[in-house]
Short mmCIF file of N, CA and C in Angstrom, two decimals:
data_model
loop_
_atom_site.label_atom_id
_atom_site.label_comp_id
_atom_site.label_asym_id
_atom_site.label_seq_id
_atom_site.Cartn_x
_atom_site.Cartn_y
_atom_site.Cartn_z
N MET A 216 3.40 42.36 -17.00
CA MET A 216 4.30 41.63 -17.47
C MET A 216 5.53 41.42 -16.27
N PRO A 217 5.91 40.22 -16.40
CA PRO A 217 6.68 39.11 -15.34
C PRO A 217 8.20 40.14 -15.35
N GLU A 218 8.63 40.34 -14.48
CA GLU A 218 9.57 40.69 -14.33
C GLU A 218 11.00 39.42 -14.63
N PRO A 219 12.27 39.70 -15.27
CA PRO A 219 12.75 38.99 -15.63
C PRO A 219 13.71 38.83 -14.24
N ARG A 220 14.14 37.22 -14.59
CA ARG A 220 14.90 36.53 -13.55
C ARG A 220 16.33 37.00 -13.56
N VAL A 221 17.15 37.33 -12.60
CA VAL A 221 18.43 37.88 -12.51
C VAL A 221 19.20 37.44 -11.42
N PRO A 222 20.34 36.37 -12.09
CA PRO A 222 21.09 36.05 -11.13
C PRO A 222 21.16 36.94 -9.84
N GLY A 223 20.99 36.28 -8.81
CA GLY A 223 21.52 37.00 -7.24
C GLY A 223 20.28 38.12 -7.23
N GLY A 224 19.38 38.39 -7.74
CA GLY A 224 18.42 39.00 -7.70
C GLY A 224 17.29 38.64 -6.49
N ALA A 225 15.96 39.37 -6.67
CA ALA A 225 15.16 38.94 -5.75
C ALA A 225 14.81 37.36 -5.98
N SER A 226 14.53 36.61 -5.17
CA SER A 226 14.17 35.05 -4.84
C SER A 226 12.61 34.89 -4.92
N ASP A 227 12.09 33.97 -5.14
CA ASP A 227 10.73 33.60 -4.98
C ASP A 227 10.64 32.67 -3.62
N GLU A 228 9.69 33.56 -2.76
CA GLU A 228 9.72 33.26 -1.48
C GLU A 228 8.85 32.18 -1.09
N LEU A 229 9.18 31.07 -0.55
CA LEU A 229 8.20 29.87 -0.42
C LEU A 229 7.48 30.44 0.97
N SER A 230 6.28 30.42 0.93
CA SER A 230 5.39 30.66 2.12
C SER A 230 5.39 29.29 2.60
N LEU A 231 5.48 29.43 3.86
CA LEU A 231 5.47 28.03 4.74
C LEU A 231 3.94 27.81 5.34
N PRO A 232 3.56 26.56 5.91
CA PRO A 232 2.42 26.58 6.46
C PRO A 232 1.80 27.28 7.60
N CYS A 233 2.88 27.82 8.56
CA CYS A 233 2.80 28.62 9.64
C CYS A 233 2.51 30.06 9.21
N GLY A 234 2.52 30.44 7.96
CA GLY A 234 2.23 32.20 7.73
C GLY A 234 3.54 32.54 7.00
N GLU A 235 4.49 32.10 7.75
CA GLU A 235 6.00 33.07 7.31
C GLU A 235 6.44 32.58 6.08
N SER A 236 7.46 33.34 5.67
CA SER A 236 8.26 32.54 4.27
C SER A 236 9.46 32.45 4.55
N VAL A 237 9.94 31.82 3.57
CA VAL A 237 11.78 31.65 3.58
C VAL A 237 12.17 31.69 1.89
N ASP A 238 12.98 32.24 1.62
CA ASP A 238 13.99 32.31 0.61
C ASP A 238 14.56 30.90 0.54
N PRO A 239 14.18 30.25 -0.62
CA PRO A 239 14.91 28.74 -0.83
C PRO A 239 16.06 28.53 -1.07
N ARG A 240 16.93 29.79 -1.46
CA ARG A 240 18.65 29.84 -1.43
C ARG A 240 19.01 29.67 -0.40
N ALA A 241 18.31 30.08 0.71
CA ALA A 241 18.98 29.94 2.43
C ALA A 241 18.77 28.76 2.99
N LEU A 242 18.42 27.67 2.25
CA LEU A 242 18.43 26.41 2.56
C LEU A 242 19.12 25.44 1.73
N ASP A 243 20.46 25.25 2.67
CA ASP A 243 21.74 24.62 1.74
C ASP A 243 21.47 23.04 1.84
N LEU A 244 21.87 22.16 1.22
CA LEU A 244 21.66 20.59 1.14
C LEU A 244 21.80 20.12 2.72
N GLY A 245 22.23 20.52 3.49
CA GLY A 245 22.53 19.93 5.05
C GLY A 245 21.36 20.46 5.71
N VAL A 246 20.84 21.15 5.33
CA VAL A 246 19.54 21.74 6.17
C VAL A 246 18.74 20.34 6.29
N ARG A 247 18.17 20.43 7.57
CA ARG A 247 17.20 19.29 7.81
C ARG A 247 15.99 19.83 8.74
N GLU A 248 16.19 21.15 9.24
CA GLU A 248 15.07 21.87 10.12
C GLU A 248 15.37 23.31 9.96
N TYR A 249 14.71 23.89 9.74
CA TYR A 249 14.43 25.37 9.80
C TYR A 249 13.82 26.15 11.04
N ASP A 250 14.55 27.04 11.94
CA ASP A 250 13.95 27.69 12.73
C ASP A 250 13.71 29.15 12.12
N CYS A 251 12.46 28.95 12.44
CA CYS A 251 11.34 29.96 11.69
C CYS A 251 11.12 31.06 12.95
N ASP A 252 10.77 32.34 12.38
CA ASP A 252 10.59 33.56 12.86
C ASP A 252 9.16 33.45 13.68
N CYS A 253 8.59 32.15 13.17
CA CYS A 253 7.37 32.06 14.24
C CYS A 253 7.57 31.50 15.33
N GLY A 254 8.75 30.87 15.74
CA GLY A 254 9.07 30.56 16.99
C GLY A 254 9.07 28.94 16.87
N ASP A 255 8.70 28.50 15.92
CA ASP A 255 8.85 26.90 15.66
C ASP A 255 9.93 26.34 14.90
N SER A 256 10.35 24.97 15.07
CA SER A 256 11.18 24.62 13.72
C SER A 256 10.38 23.87 12.78
N HIS A 257 10.51 24.04 11.65
CA HIS A 257 10.05 23.06 10.60
C HIS A 257 10.76 22.03 9.88
N ALA A 258 10.59 20.98 9.69
CA ALA A 258 11.27 19.88 8.82
C ALA A 258 11.42 20.49 7.44
N VAL A 259 12.65 20.25 6.95
CA VAL A 259 13.04 20.54 5.69
C VAL A 259 13.92 19.14 4.84
N VAL A 260 13.01 19.08 3.61
CA VAL A 260 13.38 17.82 3.09
C VAL A 260 13.84 18.31 1.45
N MET A 261 14.71 17.90 0.93
CA MET A 261 15.11 18.06 -0.51
C MET A 261 15.09 16.79 -1.00
N ASP A 262 14.78 16.78 -2.72
CA ASP A 262 14.60 15.73 -3.30
C ASP A 262 16.31 14.87 -3.18
N VAL A 263 17.13 15.49 -3.12
CA VAL A 263 18.50 14.95 -3.09
C VAL A 263 18.99 14.43 -1.77
N HIS A 264 17.95 14.55 -0.83
CA HIS A 264 18.00 13.72 0.75
C HIS A 264 17.74 12.23 0.39
N PRO A 265 18.41 11.17 1.09
CA PRO A 265 18.04 9.64 0.47
C PRO A 265 16.83 9.42 1.27
N PRO A 266 16.24 8.56 1.06
CA PRO A 266 14.99 7.89 2.10
C PRO A 266 15.53 7.41 3.19
N SER A 267 17.21 6.78 3.00
CA SER A 267 17.61 6.41 4.23
C SER A 267 17.83 7.48 5.62
N ARG A 268 17.39 8.80 4.93
CA ARG A 268 17.35 9.43 6.19
C ARG A 268 16.00 9.35 7.25
N PHE A 269 15.37 8.36 6.99
CA PHE A 269 14.33 8.15 7.82
C PHE A 269 14.17 6.60 8.23
N VAL A 270 14.64 5.89 7.21
CA VAL A 270 14.76 4.26 7.29
C VAL A 270 16.05 3.60 7.04
N PRO A 271 16.29 2.45 7.53
CA PRO A 271 17.80 1.83 7.00
C PRO A 271 17.92 1.85 5.45
N GLU A 272 18.58 1.74 4.59
CA GLU A 272 19.43 1.47 3.41
C GLU A 272 18.76 -0.01 3.10
N SER A 273 18.69 -0.77 4.07
CA SER A 273 18.48 -2.31 3.53
C SER A 273 16.53 -2.12 3.21
N LEU A 274 15.80 -1.07 4.04
CA LEU A 274 14.47 -1.04 3.93
C LEU A 274 14.38 -0.35 2.75
N VAL A 275 14.94 0.50 2.39
CA VAL A 275 15.12 1.41 1.02
C VAL A 275 15.34 0.55 -0.21
N GLU A 276 16.27 -0.46 -0.30
CA GLU A 276 16.29 -1.42 -1.01
C GLU A 276 14.99 -1.95 -1.11
N MET A 277 14.57 -2.64 -0.44
CA MET A 277 13.42 -3.54 -0.14
C MET A 277 12.13 -2.83 -0.82
N LEU A 278 12.26 -1.59 -0.50
CA LEU A 278 10.87 -0.59 -0.87
C LEU A 278 11.12 -0.73 -2.61
N ARG A 279 12.36 -0.07 -3.19
CA ARG A 279 13.03 0.02 -4.36
C ARG A 279 12.57 -1.15 -5.09
N GLU A 280 12.90 -2.24 -4.45
CA GLU A 280 12.54 -3.53 -5.11
C GLU A 280 11.24 -3.96 -5.39
N THR A 281 10.35 -3.62 -4.53
CA THR A 281 8.96 -3.50 -4.53
C THR A 281 8.09 -2.75 -5.05
N ILE A 282 8.26 -1.85 -5.06
CA ILE A 282 7.37 -0.66 -5.59
C ILE A 282 7.89 -0.13 -6.89
N GLU A 283 6.64 -0.51 -7.79
CA GLU A 283 6.93 0.18 -9.17
C GLU A 283 6.67 1.80 -9.23
N THR A 284 7.27 2.54 -9.88
CA THR A 284 6.89 3.67 -10.06
C THR A 284 6.71 3.85 -11.11
N ASP A 285 5.40 4.82 -11.27
CA ASP A 285 5.02 5.41 -12.85
C ASP A 285 5.06 6.88 -13.10
N ASP A 286 6.41 7.35 -12.77
CA ASP A 286 6.53 8.86 -12.93
C ASP A 286 7.86 9.27 -13.25
N GLU A 287 8.45 10.28 -13.50
CA GLU A 287 9.71 10.60 -13.86
C GLU A 287 10.64 10.07 -13.18
N PHE A 288 10.47 9.70 -12.29
CA PHE A 288 12.01 8.94 -11.24
C PHE A 288 11.97 7.84 -11.46
N GLU A 289 13.22 7.46 -11.55
CA GLU A 289 13.58 5.97 -11.74
C GLU A 289 13.49 4.92 -10.98
N GLU A 290 13.20 5.09 -9.63
CA GLU A 290 12.74 4.38 -8.81
C GLU A 290 12.29 5.18 -7.27
N PHE A 291 11.90 3.97 -6.59
CA PHE A 291 11.13 4.74 -4.98
C PHE A 291 12.13 5.24 -4.55
N GLY A 292 11.98 6.50 -4.12
CA GLY A 292 12.67 7.63 -3.47
C GLY A 292 12.18 8.70 -2.60
N THR A 293 12.72 9.82 -2.07
CA THR A 293 12.23 10.79 -1.23
C THR A 293 11.02 11.35 -2.11
N PRO A 294 11.13 11.83 -3.29
CA PRO A 294 9.92 12.20 -3.53
C PRO A 294 8.75 11.46 -3.54
N HIS A 295 8.70 10.15 -3.62
CA HIS A 295 7.32 9.40 -2.95
C HIS A 295 7.19 9.10 -1.59
N VAL A 296 8.28 9.45 -0.90
CA VAL A 296 8.14 9.39 0.54
C VAL A 296 7.31 10.52 0.78
N MET A 297 7.77 11.76 0.48
CA MET A 297 7.47 13.23 0.56
C MET A 297 5.66 13.21 -0.17
N GLY A 298 5.52 12.44 -1.28
CA GLY A 298 4.05 12.40 -1.74
C GLY A 298 3.24 11.76 -0.88
N VAL A 299 3.56 10.75 -0.04
CA VAL A 299 2.80 10.01 0.85
C VAL A 299 2.49 10.79 1.83
N VAL A 300 3.28 11.84 2.65
CA VAL A 300 3.14 12.68 3.71
C VAL A 300 2.33 13.68 3.20
N MET A 301 2.42 14.01 2.18
CA MET A 301 1.61 15.36 1.75
C MET A 301 -0.03 14.76 1.27
N GLU A 302 -0.09 13.75 1.17
CA GLU A 302 -1.40 12.88 0.80
C GLU A 302 -2.16 13.20 2.28
N GLU A 303 -1.48 12.86 3.38
CA GLU A 303 -2.10 12.46 4.60
C GLU A 303 -1.97 13.97 5.44
N PHE A 304 -1.20 14.68 4.98
CA PHE A 304 -0.97 16.28 5.72
C PHE A 304 -0.70 17.36 4.51
N PRO A 305 -1.94 17.36 3.51
CA PRO A 305 -1.88 18.53 2.83
C PRO A 305 -1.60 20.01 3.33
N GLU A 306 -2.59 20.27 4.15
CA GLU A 306 -2.39 21.82 4.65
C GLU A 306 -1.14 21.88 5.63
N GLN A 307 -0.20 21.12 6.03
CA GLN A 307 0.93 21.03 6.91
C GLN A 307 2.17 21.11 6.13
N ILE A 308 2.06 20.96 4.61
CA ILE A 308 3.35 21.00 3.94
C ILE A 308 3.28 22.21 2.73
N GLU A 309 4.47 22.69 2.62
CA GLU A 309 4.72 23.49 1.63
C GLU A 309 5.86 22.94 0.77
N SER A 310 5.51 22.73 -0.73
CA SER A 310 6.65 22.32 -1.64
C SER A 310 7.12 23.47 -2.55
N ALA A 311 8.00 23.06 -3.49
CA ALA A 311 8.52 24.10 -4.23
C ALA A 311 9.44 23.31 -5.11
N ASP A 312 9.21 23.35 -6.52
CA ASP A 312 9.77 22.83 -7.83
C ASP A 312 11.00 23.91 -7.94
N LYS A 313 12.28 23.67 -7.59
CA LYS A 313 13.38 24.80 -7.69
C LYS A 313 14.55 24.02 -8.85
N SER A 314 13.77 22.73 -9.89
CA SER A 314 14.71 22.46 -10.86
C SER A 314 15.33 23.31 -11.92
N ASP A 315 14.71 24.54 -12.09
CA ASP A 315 15.16 25.36 -12.99
C ASP A 315 15.80 26.65 -12.28
N ASP A 316 16.02 26.37 -10.97
CA ASP A 316 16.85 27.32 -10.12
C ASP A 316 18.70 26.90 -9.91
N GLY A 317 19.21 27.46 -10.69
CA GLY A 317 20.79 26.99 -10.54
C GLY A 317 21.45 27.39 -9.25
N ASN A 318 20.68 28.19 -8.72
CA ASN A 318 21.67 28.63 -7.48
C ASN A 318 21.14 27.96 -6.29
N VAL A 319 20.42 26.62 -6.24
CA VAL A 319 20.08 25.78 -5.14
C VAL A 319 20.71 24.56 -5.77
N GLY A 320 21.04 23.57 -4.95
CA GLY A 320 21.53 22.26 -5.19
C GLY A 320 20.43 21.43 -5.27
N TYR A 321 19.03 21.78 -5.45
CA TYR A 321 18.32 20.49 -5.19
C TYR A 321 17.31 20.88 -6.09
N GLY A 322 16.28 20.12 -6.59
CA GLY A 322 15.17 20.15 -7.40
C GLY A 322 13.63 20.59 -6.85
N LEU A 323 13.62 19.57 -5.71
CA LEU A 323 12.25 19.83 -5.31
C LEU A 323 12.83 20.00 -3.51
N LEU A 324 11.68 20.60 -2.81
CA LEU A 324 11.77 21.03 -1.71
C LEU A 324 10.67 20.81 -0.91
N TRP A 325 10.45 20.62 0.23
CA TRP A 325 9.28 20.48 1.30
C TRP A 325 9.66 21.10 2.51
N VAL A 326 8.66 21.53 3.23
CA VAL A 326 9.06 22.49 4.26
C VAL A 326 7.62 22.11 5.12
N THR A 327 7.64 21.54 6.21
CA THR A 327 6.52 21.19 6.78
C THR A 327 6.35 22.03 8.09
N ASP A 328 5.21 21.74 8.42
CA ASP A 328 4.73 22.83 9.91
C ASP A 328 5.19 22.20 11.07
N PHE A 329 5.37 20.65 11.00
CA PHE A 329 6.10 20.04 12.31
C PHE A 329 7.66 19.89 12.00
N ASP A 330 8.26 19.44 12.97
CA ASP A 330 9.85 19.95 13.39
C ASP A 330 10.10 18.58 12.58
N SER A 331 11.50 18.24 12.51
CA SER A 331 11.94 16.71 11.61
C SER A 331 11.97 15.67 12.38
N ARG A 332 11.76 15.84 13.86
CA ARG A 332 11.54 14.44 14.84
C ARG A 332 10.09 14.06 14.48
N ARG A 333 9.32 14.92 14.37
CA ARG A 333 7.81 14.36 13.97
C ARG A 333 7.91 13.99 12.77
N LEU A 334 8.16 14.96 11.81
CA LEU A 334 8.19 14.13 10.21
C LEU A 334 8.70 12.89 10.18
N HIS A 335 9.91 12.61 10.89
CA HIS A 335 10.44 11.22 10.95
C HIS A 335 9.64 10.13 11.35
N GLU A 336 8.89 10.33 12.50
CA GLU A 336 8.07 9.32 12.93
C GLU A 336 6.73 9.32 12.07
N ILE A 337 6.35 10.28 11.42
CA ILE A 337 4.99 10.27 10.22
C ILE A 337 5.62 9.35 9.33
N VAL A 338 6.89 9.76 8.84
CA VAL A 338 7.69 8.74 7.54
C VAL A 338 7.44 7.56 8.15
N VAL A 339 7.97 6.91 9.17
CA VAL A 339 7.83 5.63 9.71
C VAL A 339 6.58 5.24 9.62
N GLU A 340 5.47 5.85 10.34
CA GLU A 340 4.17 5.07 10.56
C GLU A 340 3.91 4.94 8.86
N LEU A 341 3.89 5.90 8.19
CA LEU A 341 3.13 5.89 6.64
C LEU A 341 4.09 4.50 5.72
N LEU A 342 5.05 4.41 6.19
CA LEU A 342 6.19 3.13 5.42
C LEU A 342 5.62 1.80 5.86
N VAL A 343 5.26 2.11 7.21
CA VAL A 343 4.67 0.75 8.03
C VAL A 343 3.31 0.25 7.35
N GLU A 344 2.60 1.45 7.34
CA GLU A 344 1.28 1.18 6.85
C GLU A 344 1.26 0.84 5.30
N LEU A 345 2.06 1.28 4.59
CA LEU A 345 2.48 1.24 3.27
C LEU A 345 2.80 -0.55 2.82
N MET A 346 3.85 -0.82 3.83
CA MET A 346 4.31 -2.26 3.87
C MET A 346 2.83 -3.04 4.31
N ASP A 347 2.35 -2.95 5.59
CA ASP A 347 1.27 -3.79 5.81
C ASP A 347 0.27 -3.88 4.57
N HIS A 348 0.08 -2.71 3.99
CA HIS A 348 -1.00 -2.77 2.95
C HIS A 348 -0.24 -3.76 1.87
N ALA A 349 0.87 -3.83 1.29
CA ALA A 349 1.67 -4.65 0.35
C ALA A 349 1.61 -6.22 0.90
N ILE A 350 1.83 -6.19 2.43
CA ILE A 350 1.41 -7.61 2.77
C ILE A 350 0.14 -8.55 2.69
N SER A 351 -0.41 -7.39 2.77
CA SER A 351 -1.84 -8.38 2.91
C SER A 351 -2.56 -8.34 1.48
N HIS A 352 -1.62 -8.14 0.65
CA HIS A 352 -2.20 -8.55 -0.98
C HIS A 352 -0.70 -9.87 -1.01
N ALA A 353 -0.05 -10.02 -0.23
CA ALA A 353 0.49 -11.08 -0.76
C ALA A 353 -0.02 -12.58 -0.83
N ASP A 354 0.27 -13.75 -1.14
CA ASP A 354 -0.03 -14.85 -1.23
C ASP A 354 -0.07 -15.75 -0.33
N SER A 355 0.66 -15.25 0.81
CA SER A 355 0.75 -16.23 1.91
C SER A 355 0.33 -15.64 3.36
N ASP A 356 -0.49 -15.85 3.92
CA ASP A 356 -1.30 -15.67 4.85
C ASP A 356 -0.31 -15.73 6.00
N ALA A 357 0.54 -16.43 6.08
CA ALA A 357 1.30 -16.90 7.23
C ALA A 357 2.40 -15.37 7.28
N ALA A 358 2.71 -14.93 6.00
CA ALA A 358 3.56 -13.81 5.99
C ALA A 358 2.66 -12.32 6.71
N ALA A 359 1.92 -12.49 6.07
CA ALA A 359 0.60 -11.37 6.49
C ALA A 359 0.64 -11.72 8.29
N SER A 360 0.18 -12.49 8.64
CA SER A 360 0.08 -12.95 10.16
C SER A 360 1.45 -12.53 10.76
N GLU A 361 2.71 -12.78 10.27
CA GLU A 361 4.33 -12.85 10.88
C GLU A 361 4.19 -11.39 11.14
N PHE A 362 4.01 -10.45 10.03
CA PHE A 362 4.04 -9.18 9.70
C PHE A 362 3.40 -8.54 10.98
N GLU A 363 1.85 -8.54 10.83
CA GLU A 363 1.09 -7.86 11.86
C GLU A 363 1.58 -8.30 13.39
N GLU A 364 2.14 -9.61 13.52
CA GLU A 364 2.68 -9.68 14.88
C GLU A 364 3.84 -8.91 15.11
N GLN A 365 4.85 -8.83 14.07
CA GLN A 365 6.02 -8.01 14.32
C GLN A 365 5.54 -6.54 14.54
N MET A 366 4.82 -6.38 13.97
CA MET A 366 4.15 -4.62 14.00
C MET A 366 3.50 -4.17 15.38
N LEU A 367 2.89 -5.31 16.18
CA LEU A 367 2.41 -5.09 17.02
C LEU A 367 3.22 -4.57 18.34
N GLU A 368 4.40 -5.30 18.37
CA GLU A 368 5.57 -5.03 19.17
C GLU A 368 6.73 -3.97 18.64
N PHE A 369 6.44 -3.50 17.44
CA PHE A 369 7.05 -2.31 16.96
C PHE A 369 6.76 -0.72 17.48
N ASP A 370 7.74 -0.24 17.94
CA ASP A 370 7.41 1.22 18.76
C ASP A 370 8.22 2.03 17.57
N VAL A 371 7.24 3.08 17.11
CA VAL A 371 7.64 4.06 16.34
C VAL A 371 8.49 5.03 16.98
N ALA A 372 8.05 5.47 18.05
CA ALA A 372 8.81 6.41 18.58
C ALA A 372 10.36 6.16 19.06
N GLU A 373 10.29 4.75 19.72
CA GLU A 373 11.43 4.23 20.13
C GLU A 373 12.53 3.86 19.02
N PHE A 374 11.99 3.60 17.61
CA PHE A 374 12.77 3.18 16.60
C PHE A 374 13.24 4.45 15.88
N VAL A 375 12.57 5.60 16.22
CA VAL A 375 12.85 7.10 15.42
C VAL A 375 14.32 7.37 16.38
N GLU A 376 14.11 7.69 17.58
CA GLU A 376 14.98 7.85 18.70
C GLU A 376 16.36 7.14 18.42
N GLN A 377 16.48 5.83 18.24
CA GLN A 377 17.58 5.12 18.21
C GLN A 377 18.37 5.31 16.97
N TYR A 378 17.37 5.49 15.76
CA TYR A 378 17.69 5.72 14.49
C TYR A 378 18.55 7.06 14.37
N ARG A 379 17.79 7.96 15.21
CA ARG A 379 18.61 9.42 15.00
C ARG A 379 19.65 9.54 15.53
N ALA A 380 19.69 8.57 16.59
CA ALA A 380 20.95 8.84 17.64
C ALA A 380 22.11 8.00 16.71
N GLN A 381 21.75 6.71 16.02
CA GLN A 381 22.99 6.33 15.18
C GLN A 381 23.32 7.05 14.19
N ARG A 382 22.14 7.77 13.51
CA ARG A 382 22.76 8.77 12.09
C ARG A 382 23.30 9.77 12.59
N ASP A 383 23.21 10.36 14.01
CA ASP A 383 24.12 11.33 14.04
C ASP A 383 23.74 12.92 13.20
N PHE A 384 22.12 12.90 13.54
CA PHE A 384 21.77 14.23 12.32
C PHE A 384 22.38 15.33 12.34
N GLU A 385 23.10 15.81 13.64
CA GLU A 385 23.95 17.05 13.68
C GLU A 385 24.83 17.20 13.21
N SER A 386 25.60 16.05 12.59
CA SER A 386 26.87 15.87 11.82
C SER A 386 26.57 16.10 10.21
N GLU A 387 27.61 16.83 9.80
CA GLU A 387 27.78 16.94 8.51
C GLU A 387 28.32 15.38 7.77
N HIS A 388 28.84 14.61 8.67
CA HIS A 388 29.45 13.33 8.31
C HIS A 388 28.35 12.10 8.49
N ASP A 389 26.97 12.59 8.64
CA ASP A 389 25.80 11.55 8.76
C ASP A 389 26.03 11.06 7.63
N ALA A 390 25.85 9.26 7.71
CA ALA A 390 25.82 8.42 6.48
C ALA A 390 24.62 7.08 7.00
N ALA A 391 24.15 6.70 5.76
CA ALA A 391 23.14 5.66 5.68
C ALA A 391 23.60 4.57 6.90
N LEU A 392 22.62 3.77 7.21
CA LEU A 392 22.70 2.63 7.88
C LEU A 392 22.70 1.43 6.95
#
């Protein structure tokens, strides 16, 4: 028989890809990385984190205008971004649906086997691939050629470095660009 859930009682531990576990209640909304007992840092993403955590708001708006979602979410957002990441790295991400847990401020939680900087690079790479795929279906060959040309000059690591420096991820006053 299942044990009743008591507020403030034992929580459901989330097993991490490294084999350790974490209490989801220990991860507040400002956490972007979890320093684990295994010695590594794991990226932490919550559904309430905006996609502009990874790319500029103007790009997020373009993605929202372009991508139609067919799920319970009204528009393209962080759950979709993390869904794409999970497709590519299913063994390196653990997720939890905490929407029924009033003790946390989020509904969905993802913890990765890699740190937040590596996750950031992966997200940017996957969004570029998504855009490349979308532009390849455009009616204009010129637009596809121009996009491919621009992507040859695009350095993901440099973009992430500059974006993270501008966003000041260590501050609680971080704001979208």
